[in-house]
Every structure is written in structure tokens, then in C-alpha cells.
């Protein structure tokens, strides 16, 4: 059944991608409201389902008009709007950054969510979703004793300012000029920069799986790539499982595609809704049961992370979508 939907924080990059994916999936929207805490007159209208939708000020919005609200706007200005939407009885899917999310709500993943009657559903961060969806099927068979994760992150993770900074630095260096007016702690172009963005993912994995002793370790590098995240995961199982079962579990989700191609951020990580995956196992001695294996993922996290998770949650509120 079509729903009246509001997107709070229409100025965010994540909102633009959310609108694209809602149209791609033919999500049944009766009426769309685009809301911002910025000056609404400075915002462009958006073409959605062959109609022009104009941005409105969130402070003047009547929340009784919306049934479902995607909260994407970060900042103090959105806190009162969040409370107003909740008091009005709107269904809320929270896509805000970790520092702005309301801590007293649990994390929602469609594969694990048991209470679709809840008013507020908080999406974990992109990396958490990718890792959680990958490891979740194994808990029905055994425990995971160790998870080691390395991520190679593109500058698009910092939004438009990241891609613009990399392009500017490349142009400066290729023209024989030093990097000027750097916006980041270190040069981005032709460089790798350690980043400390892992505390949130570790906390969210612990919150999703409080009974599991995962002992996750995450290392991240910011690399001179515009789009596409590469994730390498080493997993140690408590009990060995047949190779065929491991492959089946890793590829059980629709958004995952196993590939024998050369995986790169350029070819598989830009404007892609699928997560491309390769699996490496030590079966040189003819082992059919495997204790440990390595997974390499290349993904466009903006499309395959919390936005995809949010739309899957939203689809469970109404009539299932026929593709």
C-alpha cells in the first residue's frame, strides 16, 4: 500500500541516493515530503516519479501528513523534529550519523528484526551492516572465535568535500605544484592515510551479538580512490564446516554476488547495489571441512549499506514489492 513518506535532511548526500533507490525499487510512495533544517528557499527541487518535489522547512512541517520518516539530517536542529515525529506516531527509520542517533533504541537489520511494530528503527553504520549480514548465518551452525577486518576506504566517505579535495590535490601535483590548503590531516592524492573510524562498528557488532565472543579487530586506511570500499575479512570458526556450506552461507543474501573477476573499486564499487565477493580457503591438503577463510568484498557502501537496509525495513511496513 502506498505510504506518505518524509525525508528529514534532504540536503545530505545520503538522501539523494535514498531517493534514487526508492525509485529503482518501485517503492510505493503516495506523497513525498522533502524537509530541511537549512534555508528551504536555497534548496533545489527534486524530480521524483515524474513530479517536482519542493524542499520544505522542517520547523513548519505538520507531522500528521507523514506515515514513514527517514531521518538523515545530522545536527542539533533535527533533534526536536525527531521527537515531534515520534510523538505524532510516525514510523521512523534513523539514518543519522552515530553521534546523533538516539541511544535508547536498538539496531535494526531486516534479517534479525523481530519487532516490526516498533516505532523507531535505527540503522547501523554501513560497515557494520556488511559485516553483520555476512557473519549472521554462521551462528546457526557454530560460533565465530575471531574476526579480523581491514578496510580500504574511498574519499567519498567524507562526502563531496572528500572527492573535491582529492581531485584538487591530483591536479596540483600533476601540474608540478605542492598541495595547497589541505583540508585533511595528510595529503590524499597518491597516499594512504590511517583512519580511526572503527569504534562505532565494534560497538554496534557487540550490540547486535551480545552473546557472541567475536573479538573483532578492524584496521582502516583512507586510499586515493573516489568511490568504492574494499573490505578484507579473516574469519576463524569455532567448529569446522564443509566448504560448500560456507559458500552457501556467504552467498545466501540477494545483495551478494560471488565473482571470479578481478575486483576493484572502479569496476565493482561505484554506483553498484550488489556487494561483490571472493572467498579464499586453505584446501591445499584436500580439506573438505574448513576452520578459517578469507573474504574479500568490494562495495559501494552508500548504496549497499544503511540505505539498502533502510529500504528493506520500509518494505516490511507495507505490501511486499514485486520486482
Coordinates of C-alpha atoms in Angstrom, one line a residue:
X1 CA 0.0 0.0 0.0
X2 CA 1.4 3.4 -0.9
X3 CA 2.7 5.5 2.0
X4 CA 3.2 9.2 2.7
X5 CA 6.9 9.5 3.2
X6 CA 9.1 12.3 4.6
X7 CA 12.9 12.6 4.3
X8 CA 14.3 14.8 7.0
X9 CA 17.6 16.1 6.0
X10 CA 17.2 16.4 2.2
X11 CA 20.5 18.3 1.9
X12 CA 22.5 15.2 2.8
X13 CA 24.2 13.1 0.1
X14 CA 22.6 10.0 1.6
X15 CA 19.1 11.5 0.9
X16 CA 19.9 11.9 -2.8
X17 CA 20.9 8.2 -3.0
X18 CA 17.9 7.2 -1.0
X19 CA 15.6 8.8 -3.5
X20 CA 17.3 7.1 -6.4
X21 CA 17.0 3.7 -4.8
X22 CA 13.3 4.2 -3.8
X23 CA 12.6 4.8 -7.5
X24 CA 14.7 1.9 -8.7
X25 CA 12.9 -0.5 -6.3
X26 CA 9.4 0.9 -7.2
X27 CA 8.7 1.7 -3.6
X28 CA 5.0 2.6 -3.3
X29 CA 5.1 6.3 -2.4
X30 CA 1.7 8.2 -2.2
X31 CA 3.2 11.6 -1.3
X32 CA 6.8 12.6 -0.7
X33 CA 7.9 15.4 1.6
X34 CA 11.5 16.7 1.5
X35 CA 12.4 18.5 4.7
X36 CA 15.5 20.5 5.7
X37 CA 16.7 22.5 8.8
X38 CA 18.6 24.8 6.4
X39 CA 17.1 27.6 4.4
X40 CA 14.5 25.8 2.3
X41 CA 14.5 28.5 -0.3
X42 CA 18.2 27.8 -1.1
X43 CA 17.4 24.1 -1.8
X44 CA 16.7 22.8 -5.3
X45 CA 13.5 20.9 -6.1
X46 CA 13.9 17.2 -6.8
X47 CA 12.4 15.2 -9.7
X48 CA 10.7 12.1 -8.2
X49 CA 8.4 9.7 -10.0
X50 CA 7.9 12.3 -12.8
X51 CA 7.0 15.1 -10.4
X52 CA 8.8 18.1 -9.0
X53 CA 9.0 17.9 -5.2
X54 CA 10.0 21.1 -3.4
X55 CA 12.0 21.2 -0.2
X56 CA 10.1 22.5 2.9
X57 CA 11.3 23.9 6.2
X58 CA 11.3 21.1 8.8
X59 CA 10.3 23.6 11.5
X60 CA 6.9 24.3 9.9
X61 CA 6.1 20.7 8.9
X62 CA 2.8 19.0 10.1
X63 CA 4.0 15.5 11.0
X64 CA 0.4 14.2 10.8
X65 CA 0.9 14.2 7.0
X66 CA 3.7 11.5 7.1
X67 CA 3.4 7.9 7.9
X68 CA 7.1 7.0 7.5
X69 CA 10.1 9.3 8.0
X70 CA 13.6 8.7 7.0
X71 CA 15.8 10.8 9.3
X72 CA 19.1 11.6 7.5
X73 CA 19.9 15.1 8.8
X74 CA 22.7 15.5 11.2
X75 CA 22.8 18.3 13.8
X76 CA 21.0 19.6 16.8
X77 CA 18.3 21.2 14.6
X78 CA 16.9 17.8 13.8
X79 CA 16.5 16.6 17.4
X80 CA 13.3 18.4 18.1
X81 CA 11.9 17.3 14.8
X82 CA 12.7 13.7 15.6
X83 CA 10.8 14.0 18.9
X84 CA 7.9 15.6 17.2
X85 CA 7.6 12.9 14.5
X86 CA 7.8 10.2 17.2
X87 CA 5.1 11.8 19.3
X88 CA 2.8 12.1 16.2
X89 CA 3.1 8.3 15.8
X90 CA 5.2 8.3 12.6
X91 CA 7.3 5.2 11.7
X92 CA 10.9 6.4 11.9
X93 CA 14.0 4.9 10.2
X94 CA 17.1 6.6 11.6
X95 CA 19.9 7.0 9.1
X96 CA 21.8 9.7 11.0
X97 CA 25.5 9.5 11.9
X98 CA 26.3 7.6 15.1
X99 CA 26.9 10.7 17.2
X100 CA 23.3 11.9 16.6
X101 CA 21.4 8.6 16.9
X102 CA 19.2 8.1 20.0
X103 CA 21.0 5.6 22.2
X104 CA 17.9 4.1 23.8
X105 CA 16.8 2.4 20.5
X106 CA 18.1 -1.0 19.3
X107 CA 19.7 -1.5 16.0
X108 CA 17.6 -2.9 13.2
X109 CA 18.6 -5.4 10.5
X110 CA 15.8 -6.9 8.4
X111 CA 17.2 -10.5 8.7
X112 CA 17.3 -10.2 12.5
X113 CA 14.5 -7.8 13.3
X114 CA 11.7 -9.4 15.3
X115 CA 9.7 -6.3 16.3
X116 CA 8.4 -4.6 13.2
X117 CA 5.8 -3.0 15.3
X118 CA 8.4 -0.7 16.9
X119 CA 8.0 3.0 16.1
X120 CA 11.7 3.7 15.6
X121 CA 14.2 1.6 13.7
X122 CA 17.9 2.6 13.9
X123 CA 20.1 1.5 11.0
X124 CA 23.7 0.6 12.0
X125 CA 26.6 2.1 10.1
X126 CA 27.4 0.9 6.6
X127 CA 30.4 -1.3 7.5
X128 CA 28.5 -2.9 10.4
X129 CA 25.7 -3.9 8.1
X130 CA 28.1 -5.5 5.6
X131 CA 29.9 -7.5 8.3
X132 CA 26.8 -8.4 10.3
X133 CA 24.9 -9.7 7.2
X134 CA 28.0 -11.8 6.3
X135 CA 28.6 -13.5 9.6
X136 CA 25.0 -13.8 10.8
X137 CA 24.2 -17.2 9.0
X138 CA 27.1 -18.9 10.7
X139 CA 25.7 -18.5 14.2
X140 CA 23.0 -21.2 13.4
X141 CA 25.8 -23.7 12.9
X142 CA 28.7 -22.7 15.1
X143 CA 30.4 -19.7 16.8
X144 CA 32.9 -17.3 15.4
X145 CA 36.0 -17.1 17.5
X146 CA 37.9 -14.4 15.6
X147 CA 37.2 -11.7 13.1
X148 CA 39.9 -9.5 11.6
X149 CA 38.9 -6.8 9.2
X150 CA 40.9 -4.4 7.0
X151 CA 39.1 -1.7 5.1
X152 CA 40.4 0.5 2.3
X153 CA 38.1 3.5 2.3
X154 CA 37.4 6.0 -0.6
X155 CA 37.4 9.7 -0.1
X156 CA 33.6 9.8 -0.9
X157 CA 33.1 8.6 2.7
X158 CA 33.7 12.2 3.6
X159 CA 31.1 13.4 1.2
X160 CA 31.5 16.0 -1.5
X161 CA 34.4 17.7 0.3
X162 CA 36.4 14.4 0.1
X163 CA 36.0 13.9 -3.7
X164 CA 36.7 17.6 -4.4
X165 CA 39.8 17.6 -2.2
X166 CA 41.3 14.5 -3.9
X167 CA 40.6 16.0 -7.4
X168 CA 42.1 19.3 -6.4
X169 CA 45.3 17.7 -5.0
X170 CA 45.8 15.4 -8.0
X171 CA 45.5 18.5 -10.3
X172 CA 48.0 20.4 -8.2
X173 CA 50.6 17.6 -8.1
X174 CA 50.2 16.7 -11.8
X175 CA 51.0 20.3 -12.6
X176 CA 54.1 20.3 -10.5
X177 CA 52.7 22.3 -7.7
X178 CA 52.6 21.3 -4.0
X179 CA 49.3 20.5 -2.3
X180 CA 47.8 23.8 -1.1
X181 CA 45.2 24.5 1.5
X182 CA 44.9 20.8 2.5
X183 CA 41.5 20.1 4.2
X184 CA 42.6 16.8 5.7
X185 CA 45.4 15.9 8.2
X186 CA 47.5 14.4 5.4
X187 CA 47.7 14.6 1.6
X188 CA 45.1 12.4 0.0
X189 CA 46.5 12.1 -3.6
X190 CA 48.9 9.2 -4.2
X191 CA 48.9 8.4 -0.5
X192 CA 47.4 6.1 2.1
X193 CA 46.2 7.6 5.4
X194 CA 45.4 5.5 8.6
X195 CA 41.9 6.5 9.9
X196 CA 40.4 5.7 13.2
X197 CA 36.7 5.2 12.5
X198 CA 36.3 1.8 13.9
X199 CA 35.0 2.3 17.4
X200 CA 31.4 2.6 16.2
X201 CA 31.5 -0.6 14.2
X202 CA 32.9 -2.5 17.1
X203 CA 30.3 -1.2 19.5
X204 CA 27.5 -2.0 17.0
X205 CA 28.7 -5.5 16.4
X206 CA 28.8 -6.1 20.2
X207 CA 25.2 -4.6 20.5
X208 CA 23.9 -6.9 17.7
X209 CA 25.6 -10.0 19.1
X210 CA 25.9 -9.6 22.8
X211 CA 26.2 -13.4 23.4
X212 CA 29.0 -13.9 20.9
X213 CA 32.7 -13.6 21.6
X214 CA 33.8 -12.2 18.3
X215 CA 37.0 -10.4 19.4
X216 CA 36.8 -8.2 16.2
X217 CA 39.8 -6.3 15.1
X218 CA 39.4 -3.6 12.5
X219 CA 42.1 -1.6 10.7
X220 CA 41.2 1.1 8.2
X221 CA 43.1 3.1 5.5
X222 CA 41.9 6.0 3.5
X223 CA 43.1 5.5 0.0
X224 CA 43.2 7.8 -3.1
X225 CA 40.1 6.4 -4.6
X226 CA 37.0 8.4 -5.3
X227 CA 34.3 5.7 -4.8
X228 CA 34.2 2.1 -3.7
X229 CA 35.2 0.4 -0.5
X230 CA 37.4 -2.7 -0.3
X231 CA 36.9 -4.9 2.8
X232 CA 39.1 -7.9 3.6
X233 CA 37.8 -10.2 6.4
X234 CA 39.6 -13.1 8.0
X235 CA 37.2 -15.4 9.9
X236 CA 38.0 -18.2 12.4
X237 CA 35.2 -20.6 13.1
X238 CA 34.9 -22.5 16.4
X239 CA 33.9 -25.6 14.6
X240 CA 35.0 -26.6 11.1
X241 CA 32.3 -26.6 8.4
X242 CA 32.2 -28.1 4.9
X243 CA 33.4 -25.7 2.1
X244 CA 30.0 -25.9 0.4
X245 CA 28.2 -24.8 3.5
X246 CA 30.5 -21.8 4.0
X247 CA 30.0 -20.7 0.4
X248 CA 26.2 -21.2 0.7
X249 CA 26.0 -19.1 3.8
X250 CA 28.2 -16.3 2.5
X251 CA 26.2 -16.0 -0.7
X252 CA 22.7 -16.5 0.9
X253 CA 21.7 -12.9 0.7
X254 CA 20.3 -11.4 -2.6
X255 CA 22.6 -8.3 -2.5
X256 CA 25.8 -10.5 -2.5
X257 CA 27.3 -11.8 -5.8
X258 CA 30.2 -14.2 -5.8
X259 CA 32.7 -13.3 -8.6
X260 CA 35.8 -14.7 -10.2
X261 CA 36.6 -11.4 -11.8
X262 CA 39.3 -9.0 -10.7
X263 CA 37.6 -7.0 -8.1
X264 CA 38.5 -3.3 -7.9
X265 CA 36.7 -0.2 -6.5
X266 CA 36.5 1.3 -10.0
X267 CA 34.8 -1.7 -11.7
X268 CA 32.7 -3.1 -8.8
X269 CA 32.4 -0.3 -6.2
X270 CA 30.9 2.7 -7.9
X271 CA 27.1 3.0 -8.3
X272 CA 26.6 -0.6 -7.5
X273 CA 23.8 -2.1 -5.3
X274 CA 25.4 -5.5 -5.2
X275 CA 28.3 -6.5 -2.9
X276 CA 30.9 -8.3 -5.0
X277 CA 32.7 -11.1 -3.0
X278 CA 35.5 -13.6 -3.4
X279 CA 36.4 -16.3 -0.9
X280 CA 39.8 -17.9 -0.2
X281 CA 40.1 -21.1 1.8
X282 CA 43.1 -23.3 2.6
X283 CA 42.1 -26.6 1.0
X284 CA 45.5 -27.5 -0.4
X285 CA 45.6 -30.7 1.7
X286 CA 42.3 -31.8 0.4
X287 CA 40.4 -30.5 3.4
X288 CA 36.7 -30.5 3.0
X289 CA 36.0 -29.0 6.4
X290 CA 37.3 -25.5 6.9
X291 CA 38.1 -23.7 10.2
X292 CA 39.2 -20.4 8.7
X293 CA 38.8 -18.5 5.5
X294 CA 39.2 -15.0 4.0
X295 CA 36.5 -12.9 2.3
X296 CA 37.3 -10.0 0.0
X297 CA 34.4 -7.6 -0.6
X298 CA 34.1 -4.6 -2.9
X299 CA 31.1 -2.5 -2.5
X300 CA 29.5 0.9 -2.9
X301 CA 28.7 1.3 0.8
X302 CA 26.5 4.3 0.1
X303 CA 24.1 2.1 -1.8
X304 CA 24.7 -1.3 -0.2
X305 CA 24.9 -0.2 3.4
X306 CA 22.4 1.5 5.5
X307 CA 20.3 3.0 2.7
X308 CA 19.6 -0.5 1.3
X309 CA 19.0 -1.7 4.9
X310 CA 16.5 1.2 5.4
X311 CA 14.5 0.4 2.3
X312 CA 14.3 -3.3 3.2
X313 CA 13.0 -2.3 6.6
X314 CA 10.5 0.1 5.0
X315 CA 9.3 -2.6 2.6
X316 CA 8.3 -4.7 5.6
X317 CA 6.0 -2.0 6.8
X318 CA 3.7 -2.3 3.8
X319 CA 2.9 -4.6 1.0
X320 CA 5.9 -6.6 -0.4
X321 CA 7.3 -5.2 -3.6
X322 CA 7.1 -7.3 -6.7
X323 CA 10.2 -6.8 -8.9

